[in-house]
Coordinates of C-alpha atoms (C1' of nucleotides) in Angstrom, one line a residue:
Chain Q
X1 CA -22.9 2.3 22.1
X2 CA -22.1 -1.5 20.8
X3 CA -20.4 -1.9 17.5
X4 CA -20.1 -4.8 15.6
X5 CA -18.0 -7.3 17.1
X6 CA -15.6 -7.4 14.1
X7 CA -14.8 -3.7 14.2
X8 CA -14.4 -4.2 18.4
X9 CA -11.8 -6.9 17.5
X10 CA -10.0 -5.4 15.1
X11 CA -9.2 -2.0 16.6
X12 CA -8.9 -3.6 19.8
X13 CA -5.5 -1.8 21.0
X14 CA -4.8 -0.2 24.3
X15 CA -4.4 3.7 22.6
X16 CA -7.8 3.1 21.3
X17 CA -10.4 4.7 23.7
X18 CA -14.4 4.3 23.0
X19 CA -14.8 7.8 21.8
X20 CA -12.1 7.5 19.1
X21 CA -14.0 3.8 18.5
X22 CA -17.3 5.7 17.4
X23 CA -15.3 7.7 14.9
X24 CA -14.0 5.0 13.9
X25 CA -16.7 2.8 13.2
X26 CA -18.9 5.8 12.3
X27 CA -15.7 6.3 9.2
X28 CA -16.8 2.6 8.0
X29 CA -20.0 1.6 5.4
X30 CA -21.5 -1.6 5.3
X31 CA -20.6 -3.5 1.8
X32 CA -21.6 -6.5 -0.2
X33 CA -19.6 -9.1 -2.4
X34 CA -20.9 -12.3 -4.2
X35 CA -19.3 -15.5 -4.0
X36 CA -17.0 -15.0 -7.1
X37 CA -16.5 -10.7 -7.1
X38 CA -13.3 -9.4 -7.7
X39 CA -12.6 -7.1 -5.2
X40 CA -9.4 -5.5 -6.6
X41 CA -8.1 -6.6 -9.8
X42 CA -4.2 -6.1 -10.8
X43 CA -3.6 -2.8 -12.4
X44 CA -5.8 -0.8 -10.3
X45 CA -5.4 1.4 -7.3
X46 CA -6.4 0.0 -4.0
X47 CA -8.7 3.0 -2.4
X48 CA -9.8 1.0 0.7
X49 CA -9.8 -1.6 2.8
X50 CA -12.4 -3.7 4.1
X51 CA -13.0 -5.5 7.5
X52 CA -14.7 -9.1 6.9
X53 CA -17.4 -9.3 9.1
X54 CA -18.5 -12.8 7.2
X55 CA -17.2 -14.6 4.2
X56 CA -13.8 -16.2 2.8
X57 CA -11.8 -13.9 0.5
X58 CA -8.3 -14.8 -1.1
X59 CA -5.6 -12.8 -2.8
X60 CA -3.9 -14.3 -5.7
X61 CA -1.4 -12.6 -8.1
X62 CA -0.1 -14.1 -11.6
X63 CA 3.4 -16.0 -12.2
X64 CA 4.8 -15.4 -15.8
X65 CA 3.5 -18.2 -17.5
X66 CA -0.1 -16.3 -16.1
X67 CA -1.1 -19.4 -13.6
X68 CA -2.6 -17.2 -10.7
X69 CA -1.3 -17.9 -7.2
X70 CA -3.0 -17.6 -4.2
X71 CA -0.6 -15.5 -1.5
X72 CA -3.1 -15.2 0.9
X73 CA -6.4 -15.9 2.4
X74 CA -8.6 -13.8 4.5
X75 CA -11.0 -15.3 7.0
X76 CA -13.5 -14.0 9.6
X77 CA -12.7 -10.7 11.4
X78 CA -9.4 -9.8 9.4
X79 CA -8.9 -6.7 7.2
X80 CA -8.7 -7.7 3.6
X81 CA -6.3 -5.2 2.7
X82 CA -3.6 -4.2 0.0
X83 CA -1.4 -2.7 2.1
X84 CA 1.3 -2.0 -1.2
X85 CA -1.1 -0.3 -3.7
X86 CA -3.0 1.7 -0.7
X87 CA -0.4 2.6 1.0
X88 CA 1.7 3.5 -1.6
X89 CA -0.2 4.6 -4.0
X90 CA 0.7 2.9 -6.7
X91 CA -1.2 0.3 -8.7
X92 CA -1.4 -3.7 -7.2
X93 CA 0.0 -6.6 -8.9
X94 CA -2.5 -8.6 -7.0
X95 CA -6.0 -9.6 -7.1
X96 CA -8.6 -10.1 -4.4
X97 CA -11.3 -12.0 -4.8
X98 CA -14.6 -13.4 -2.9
X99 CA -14.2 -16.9 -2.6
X100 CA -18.4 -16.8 -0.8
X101 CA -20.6 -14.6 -0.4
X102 CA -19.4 -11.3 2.2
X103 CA -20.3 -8.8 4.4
X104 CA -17.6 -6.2 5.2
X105 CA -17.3 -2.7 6.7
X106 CA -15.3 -1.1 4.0
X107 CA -13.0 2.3 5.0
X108 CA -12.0 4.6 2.4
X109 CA -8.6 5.8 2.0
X110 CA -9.5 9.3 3.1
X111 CA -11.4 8.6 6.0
X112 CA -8.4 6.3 7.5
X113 CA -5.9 9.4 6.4
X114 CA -8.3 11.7 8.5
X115 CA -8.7 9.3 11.5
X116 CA -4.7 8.2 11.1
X117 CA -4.3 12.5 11.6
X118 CA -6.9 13.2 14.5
X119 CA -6.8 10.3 17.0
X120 CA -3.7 9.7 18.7
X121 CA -3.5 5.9 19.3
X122 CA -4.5 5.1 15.6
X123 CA -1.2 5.5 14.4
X124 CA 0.2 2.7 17.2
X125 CA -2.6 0.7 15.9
X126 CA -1.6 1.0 12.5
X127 CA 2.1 0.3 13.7
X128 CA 0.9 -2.7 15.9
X129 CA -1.0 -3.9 12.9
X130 CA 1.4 -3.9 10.6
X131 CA 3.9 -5.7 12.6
X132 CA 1.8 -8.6 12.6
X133 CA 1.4 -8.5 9.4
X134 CA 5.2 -8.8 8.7
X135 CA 5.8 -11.2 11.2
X136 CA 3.1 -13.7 9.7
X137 CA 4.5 -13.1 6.4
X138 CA 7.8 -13.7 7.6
X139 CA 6.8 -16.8 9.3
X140 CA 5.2 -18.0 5.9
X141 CA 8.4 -17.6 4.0
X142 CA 10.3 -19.6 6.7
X143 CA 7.5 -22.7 6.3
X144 CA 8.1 -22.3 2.7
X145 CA 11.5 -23.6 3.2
X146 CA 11.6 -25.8 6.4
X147 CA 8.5 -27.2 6.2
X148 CA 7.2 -29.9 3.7
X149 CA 4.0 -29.7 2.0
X150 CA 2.5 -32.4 4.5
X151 CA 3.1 -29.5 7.4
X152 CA 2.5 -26.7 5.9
X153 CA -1.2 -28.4 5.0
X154 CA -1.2 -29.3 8.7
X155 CA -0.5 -25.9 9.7
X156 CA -3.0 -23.9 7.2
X157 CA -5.7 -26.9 8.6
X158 CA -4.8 -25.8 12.3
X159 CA -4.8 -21.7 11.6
X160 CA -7.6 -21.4 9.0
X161 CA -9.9 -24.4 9.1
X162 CA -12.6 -22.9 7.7
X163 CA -10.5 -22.2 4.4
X164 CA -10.4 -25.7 4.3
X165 CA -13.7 -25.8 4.2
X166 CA -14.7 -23.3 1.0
X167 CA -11.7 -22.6 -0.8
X168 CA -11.5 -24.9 -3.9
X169 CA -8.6 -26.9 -4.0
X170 CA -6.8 -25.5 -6.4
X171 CA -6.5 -22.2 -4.6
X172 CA -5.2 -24.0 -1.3
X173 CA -2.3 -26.2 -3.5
X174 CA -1.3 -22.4 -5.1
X175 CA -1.4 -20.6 -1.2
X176 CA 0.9 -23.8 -0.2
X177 CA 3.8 -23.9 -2.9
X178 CA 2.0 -27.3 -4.4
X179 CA 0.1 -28.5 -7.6
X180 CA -3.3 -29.5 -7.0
X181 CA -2.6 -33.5 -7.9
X182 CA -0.1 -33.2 -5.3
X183 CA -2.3 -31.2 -2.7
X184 CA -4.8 -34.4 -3.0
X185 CA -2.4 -36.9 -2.4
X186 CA -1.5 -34.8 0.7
X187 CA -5.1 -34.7 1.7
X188 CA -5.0 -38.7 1.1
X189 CA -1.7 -39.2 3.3
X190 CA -3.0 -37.2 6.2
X191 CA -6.7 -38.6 6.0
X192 CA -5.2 -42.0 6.5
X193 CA -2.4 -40.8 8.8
X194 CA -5.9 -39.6 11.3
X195 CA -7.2 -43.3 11.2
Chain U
X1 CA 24.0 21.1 7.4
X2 CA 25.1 18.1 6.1
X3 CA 24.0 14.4 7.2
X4 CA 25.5 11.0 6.6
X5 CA 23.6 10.0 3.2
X6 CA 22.6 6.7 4.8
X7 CA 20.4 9.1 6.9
X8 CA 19.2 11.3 4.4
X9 CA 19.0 8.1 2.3
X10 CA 16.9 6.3 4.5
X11 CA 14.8 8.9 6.0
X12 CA 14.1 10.4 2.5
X13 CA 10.2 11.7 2.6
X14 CA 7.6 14.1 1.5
X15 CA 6.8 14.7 4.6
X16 CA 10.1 15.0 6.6
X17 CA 11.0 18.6 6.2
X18 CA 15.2 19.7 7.1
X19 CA 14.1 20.8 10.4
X20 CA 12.8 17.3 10.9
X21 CA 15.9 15.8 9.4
X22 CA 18.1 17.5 11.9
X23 CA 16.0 15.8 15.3
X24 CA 16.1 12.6 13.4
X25 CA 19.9 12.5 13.0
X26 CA 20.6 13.8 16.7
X27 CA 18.6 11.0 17.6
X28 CA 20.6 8.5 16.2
X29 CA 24.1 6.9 17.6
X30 CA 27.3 6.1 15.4
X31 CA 27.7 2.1 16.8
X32 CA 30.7 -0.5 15.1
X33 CA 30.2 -4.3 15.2
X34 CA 32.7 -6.4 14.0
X35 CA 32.3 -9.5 11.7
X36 CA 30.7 -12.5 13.6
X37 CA 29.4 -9.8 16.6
X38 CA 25.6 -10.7 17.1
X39 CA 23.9 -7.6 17.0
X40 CA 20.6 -9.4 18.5
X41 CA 19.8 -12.8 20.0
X42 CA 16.6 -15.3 20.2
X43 CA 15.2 -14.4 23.5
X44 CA 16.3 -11.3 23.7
X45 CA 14.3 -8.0 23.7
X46 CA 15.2 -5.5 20.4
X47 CA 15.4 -2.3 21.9
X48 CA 16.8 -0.6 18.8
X49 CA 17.2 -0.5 15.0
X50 CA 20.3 0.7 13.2
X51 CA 21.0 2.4 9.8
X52 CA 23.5 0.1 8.2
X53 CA 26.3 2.3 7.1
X54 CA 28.7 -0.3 5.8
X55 CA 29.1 -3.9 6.2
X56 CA 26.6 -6.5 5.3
X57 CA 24.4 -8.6 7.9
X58 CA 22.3 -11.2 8.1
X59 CA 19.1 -12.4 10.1
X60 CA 18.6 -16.1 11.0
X61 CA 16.1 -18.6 12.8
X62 CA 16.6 -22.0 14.2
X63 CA 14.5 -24.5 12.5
X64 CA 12.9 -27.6 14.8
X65 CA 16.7 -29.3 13.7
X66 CA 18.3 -26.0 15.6
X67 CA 19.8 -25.9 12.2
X68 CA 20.0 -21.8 11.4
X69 CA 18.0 -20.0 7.9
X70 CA 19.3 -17.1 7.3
X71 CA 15.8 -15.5 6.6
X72 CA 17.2 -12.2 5.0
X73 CA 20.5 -10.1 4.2
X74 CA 20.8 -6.7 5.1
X75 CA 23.0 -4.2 3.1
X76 CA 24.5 -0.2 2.8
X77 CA 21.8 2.2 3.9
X78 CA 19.0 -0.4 4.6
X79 CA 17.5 -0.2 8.2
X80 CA 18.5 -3.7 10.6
X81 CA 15.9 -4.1 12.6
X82 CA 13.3 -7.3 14.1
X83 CA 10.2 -5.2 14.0
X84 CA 8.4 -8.3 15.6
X85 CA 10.2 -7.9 18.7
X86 CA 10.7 -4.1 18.6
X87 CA 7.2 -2.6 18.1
X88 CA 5.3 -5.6 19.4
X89 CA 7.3 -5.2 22.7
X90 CA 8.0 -9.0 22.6
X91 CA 11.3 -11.6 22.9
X92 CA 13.0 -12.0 19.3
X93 CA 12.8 -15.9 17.4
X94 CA 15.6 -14.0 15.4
X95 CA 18.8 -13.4 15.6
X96 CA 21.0 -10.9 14.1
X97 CA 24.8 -11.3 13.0
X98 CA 27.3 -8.9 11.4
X99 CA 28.5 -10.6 7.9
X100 CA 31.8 -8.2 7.7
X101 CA 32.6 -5.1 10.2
X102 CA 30.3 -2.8 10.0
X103 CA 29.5 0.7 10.5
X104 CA 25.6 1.4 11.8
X105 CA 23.3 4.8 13.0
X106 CA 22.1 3.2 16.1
X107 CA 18.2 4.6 17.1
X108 CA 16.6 3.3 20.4
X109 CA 13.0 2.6 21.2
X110 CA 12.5 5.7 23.4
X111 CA 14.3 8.1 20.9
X112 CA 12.2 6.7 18.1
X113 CA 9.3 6.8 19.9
X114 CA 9.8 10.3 20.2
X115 CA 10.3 11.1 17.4
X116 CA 6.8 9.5 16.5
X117 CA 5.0 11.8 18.2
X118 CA 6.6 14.4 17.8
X119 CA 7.2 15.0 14.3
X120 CA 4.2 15.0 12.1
X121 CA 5.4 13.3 8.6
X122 CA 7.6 10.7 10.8
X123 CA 4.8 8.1 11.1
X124 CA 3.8 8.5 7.5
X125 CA 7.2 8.0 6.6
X126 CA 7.6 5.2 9.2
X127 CA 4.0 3.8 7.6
X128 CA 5.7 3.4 4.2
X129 CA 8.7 2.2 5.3
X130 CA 6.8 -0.8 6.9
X131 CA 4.6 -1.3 3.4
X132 CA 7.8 -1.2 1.3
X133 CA 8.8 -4.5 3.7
X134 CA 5.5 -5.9 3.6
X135 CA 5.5 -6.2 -0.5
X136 CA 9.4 -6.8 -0.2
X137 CA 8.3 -9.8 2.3
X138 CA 5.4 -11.1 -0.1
X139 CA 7.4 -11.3 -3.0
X140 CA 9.9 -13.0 -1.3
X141 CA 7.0 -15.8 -0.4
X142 CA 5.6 -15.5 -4.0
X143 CA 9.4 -16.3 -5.2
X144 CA 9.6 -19.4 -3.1
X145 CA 6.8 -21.0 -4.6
X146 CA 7.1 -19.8 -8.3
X147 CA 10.8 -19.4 -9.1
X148 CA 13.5 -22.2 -9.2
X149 CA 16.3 -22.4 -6.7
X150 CA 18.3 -21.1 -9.9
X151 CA 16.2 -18.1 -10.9
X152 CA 16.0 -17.0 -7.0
X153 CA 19.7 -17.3 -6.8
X154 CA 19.7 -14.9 -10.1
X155 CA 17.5 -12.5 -8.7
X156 CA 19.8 -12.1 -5.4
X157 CA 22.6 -11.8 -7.9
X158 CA 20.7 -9.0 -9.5
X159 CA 19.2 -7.2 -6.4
X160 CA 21.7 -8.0 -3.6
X161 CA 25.3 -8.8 -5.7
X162 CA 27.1 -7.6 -2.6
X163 CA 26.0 -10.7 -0.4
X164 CA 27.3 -13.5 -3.0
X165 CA 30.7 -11.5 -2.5
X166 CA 30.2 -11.2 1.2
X167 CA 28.5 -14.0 2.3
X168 CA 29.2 -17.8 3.3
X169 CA 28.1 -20.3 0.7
X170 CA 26.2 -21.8 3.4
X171 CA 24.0 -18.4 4.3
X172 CA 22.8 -17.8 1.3
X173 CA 21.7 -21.6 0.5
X174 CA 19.7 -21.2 3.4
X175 CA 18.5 -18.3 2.2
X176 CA 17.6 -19.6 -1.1
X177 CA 15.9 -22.4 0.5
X178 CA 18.2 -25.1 -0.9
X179 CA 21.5 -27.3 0.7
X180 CA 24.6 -26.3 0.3
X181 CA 25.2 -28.8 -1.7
X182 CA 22.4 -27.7 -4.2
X183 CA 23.6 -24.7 -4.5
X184 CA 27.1 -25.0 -5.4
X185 CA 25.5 -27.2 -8.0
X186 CA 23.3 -24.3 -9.3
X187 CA 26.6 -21.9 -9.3
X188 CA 28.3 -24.1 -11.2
X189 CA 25.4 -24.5 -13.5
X190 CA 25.5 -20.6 -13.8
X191 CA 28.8 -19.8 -14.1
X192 CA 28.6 -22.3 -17.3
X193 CA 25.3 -20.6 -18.6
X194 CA 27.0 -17.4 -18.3
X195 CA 29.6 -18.4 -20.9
Chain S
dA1 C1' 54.6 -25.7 10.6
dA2 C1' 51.4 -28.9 12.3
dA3 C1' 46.8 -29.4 13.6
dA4 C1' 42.2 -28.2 13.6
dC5 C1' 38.6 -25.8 11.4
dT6 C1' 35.7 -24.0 7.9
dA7 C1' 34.3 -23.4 3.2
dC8 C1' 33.3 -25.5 -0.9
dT9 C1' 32.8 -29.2 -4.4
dT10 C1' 31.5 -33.6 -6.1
dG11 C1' 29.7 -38.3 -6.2
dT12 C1' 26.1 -41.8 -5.3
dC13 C1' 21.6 -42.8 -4.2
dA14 C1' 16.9 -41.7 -2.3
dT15 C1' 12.6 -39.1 -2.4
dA16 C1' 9.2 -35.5 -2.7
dA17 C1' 6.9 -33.2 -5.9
dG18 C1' 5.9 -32.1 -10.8
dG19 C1' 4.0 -33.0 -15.7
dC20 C1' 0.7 -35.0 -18.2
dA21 C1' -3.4 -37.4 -19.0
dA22 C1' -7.6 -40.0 -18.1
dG23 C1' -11.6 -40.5 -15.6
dA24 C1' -15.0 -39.9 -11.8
dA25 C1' -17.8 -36.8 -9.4
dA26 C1' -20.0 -32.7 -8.5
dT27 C1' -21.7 -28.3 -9.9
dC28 C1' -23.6 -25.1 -13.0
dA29 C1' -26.0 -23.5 -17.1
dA30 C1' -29.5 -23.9 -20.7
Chain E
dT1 C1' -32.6 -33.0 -17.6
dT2 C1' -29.1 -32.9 -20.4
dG3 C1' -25.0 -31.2 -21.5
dA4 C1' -21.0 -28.4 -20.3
dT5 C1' -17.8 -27.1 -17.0
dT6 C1' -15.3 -27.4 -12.9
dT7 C1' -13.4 -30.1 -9.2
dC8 C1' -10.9 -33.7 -7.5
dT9 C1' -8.4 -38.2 -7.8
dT10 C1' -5.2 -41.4 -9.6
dG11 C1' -1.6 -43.6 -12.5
dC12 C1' 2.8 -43.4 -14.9
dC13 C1' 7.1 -41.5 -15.5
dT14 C1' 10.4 -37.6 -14.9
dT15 C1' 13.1 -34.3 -12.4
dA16 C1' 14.9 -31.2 -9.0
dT17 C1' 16.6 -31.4 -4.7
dG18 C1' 18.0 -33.7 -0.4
dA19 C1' 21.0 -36.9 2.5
dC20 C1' 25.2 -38.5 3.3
dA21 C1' 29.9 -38.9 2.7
dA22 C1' 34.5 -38.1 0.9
dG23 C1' 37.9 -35.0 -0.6
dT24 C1' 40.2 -30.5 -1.7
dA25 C1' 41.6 -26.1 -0.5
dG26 C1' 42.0 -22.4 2.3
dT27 C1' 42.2 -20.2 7.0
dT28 C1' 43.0 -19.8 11.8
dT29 C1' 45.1 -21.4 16.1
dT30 C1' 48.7 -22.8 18.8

DNA sequence: AAAACTACTTGTCATAAGGCAAGAAATCAA
DNA sequence: TTGATTTCTTGCCTTATGACAAGTAGTTTT
């Protein structure tokens, strides 16, 4: 049987064999979000996660004075996942939002505890994935302090191009430590700098 | 019996019966390093993580400069480990240095591995440990971009007093993201405020 | 005990980025 | 299609932090 290819590369993983694929894939549902949707909103419990077949998503939280922050942006073929508030039960401090319209193949928190208990492998894929997860997150932290703005624009441009594409401004000056006037300037600078 | 409370500490879970305990402990090796001892180098392959006993460490990168960030502290009864390099099977960017002698439950990769399979509420446990340093990571980022260099150096005060005592000026600027420089300035600033 | 380091502080000056505000351009709503 | 709203740019000025360098104090080495 084929499956979607964003469910093939996401639990792509060596202690993943096609059988345990079907249930897999069989454990996900087809869902919807408009361009706008708030997918999780701060104060609620994350109950799933969901793995973007199509669409731009971002995850933002609030700083005290209540400016929201982008910490994240989810493209293509990556699981748009709270991994604090599903994992540990408890209720997220972030939000997640569509930034266009999506298509995702949602899992429910049960299902994954059922298929994280039956199928051997899943566990190292859960491992694996988290892994990368940290080390991108620790990679982003370093930028934050030894790169400049300039790079780190460079770098998102490189990584995510398509976010440069939909996301509004704003959002990418948050996701980059930067105010929005400044973000444009950037944009400017490195415009010119490609002539 | 009775366990070191850095391993009944660390390994405290629902699902991580005494039985369970007891395999986990034998697994584990009593190791010293001494202050200045790298525990791991760039380039190297992390075979093991260690229950920090007593002593402080730290983890640094070399920036394009080759000037080292310390990109975290690690302190009594937290786990020192490069998960990059030890569950993605890979060569560390990291290295790892003992702040002060110190006193660590050494665990290989085999043992742990083991222990995975083996013992049913271990990968839960190990699944929350690794969301724990995934929000513990993202605030980090959120910090960097939101807080001064003042109020970051206040929260380390707050959550990590031990490594201002322990610590070289130096490390923890890095840390911070700020010069040295910088943050003797913001001490001074503090120790005013303070009065 | 002299020499050599390392750790930390402080001064001067430079610079990247922020705050604020105005205005243009694009998008959305009625 | 007109008005309202959002998005983006730009200008002026301020500010936090960096770069560099000198100097003090403490520690280690020989």
């Amino acid at each position: 049987m084929v499956y979607p290819s964003t469910i093939t590369d996401i639990y792509a993983h060596p202690g993943i064999s096609d059988a345990d694929l079907e249930s897999i894939f069989r454990a996900h549902v087809k869902v919807f979000f408009y361009k706008g949707d708030l997918i999780l909103t701060e104060g609620q419990f994350s109950n799933a996660y969901y793995c973007l077949e199509k669409g731009l998503v971002r995850a933002f939280a609030r700083n005290i004075d209540g400016k929201d922050i982008t910490t994240g942006f989810f493209s293509k073929n990556e699981i748009v996942i709270e991994v604090a508030s599903l994992f540990l039960r408890q209720p997220t401090r972030e939000n997640i939002q569509a930034l266009s319209d999506c298509e995702c193949w949602m899992i429910g928190y049960e299902a994954f505890q059922e298929l994280f208990e039956k199928i051997e492998g899943f566990t190292e894929w859960g491992r694996t994935w988290m892994s990368r997860a940290l080390l991108a997150n620790k990679q982003r932290s370093l930028s934050m302090i030894t790169d400049s703005a300039t790079n780190r624009y460079l770098s998102l441009r490189r990584e995510q191009p398509e976010v440069l594409q939909v996301a509004p401004l704003k959002h990418i000056a948050s996701y980059l430590g930067v105010t929005d006037s400044s973000l444009s300037r950037i944009r400017k600078e490195v415009a010119q700098m490609g002539r």
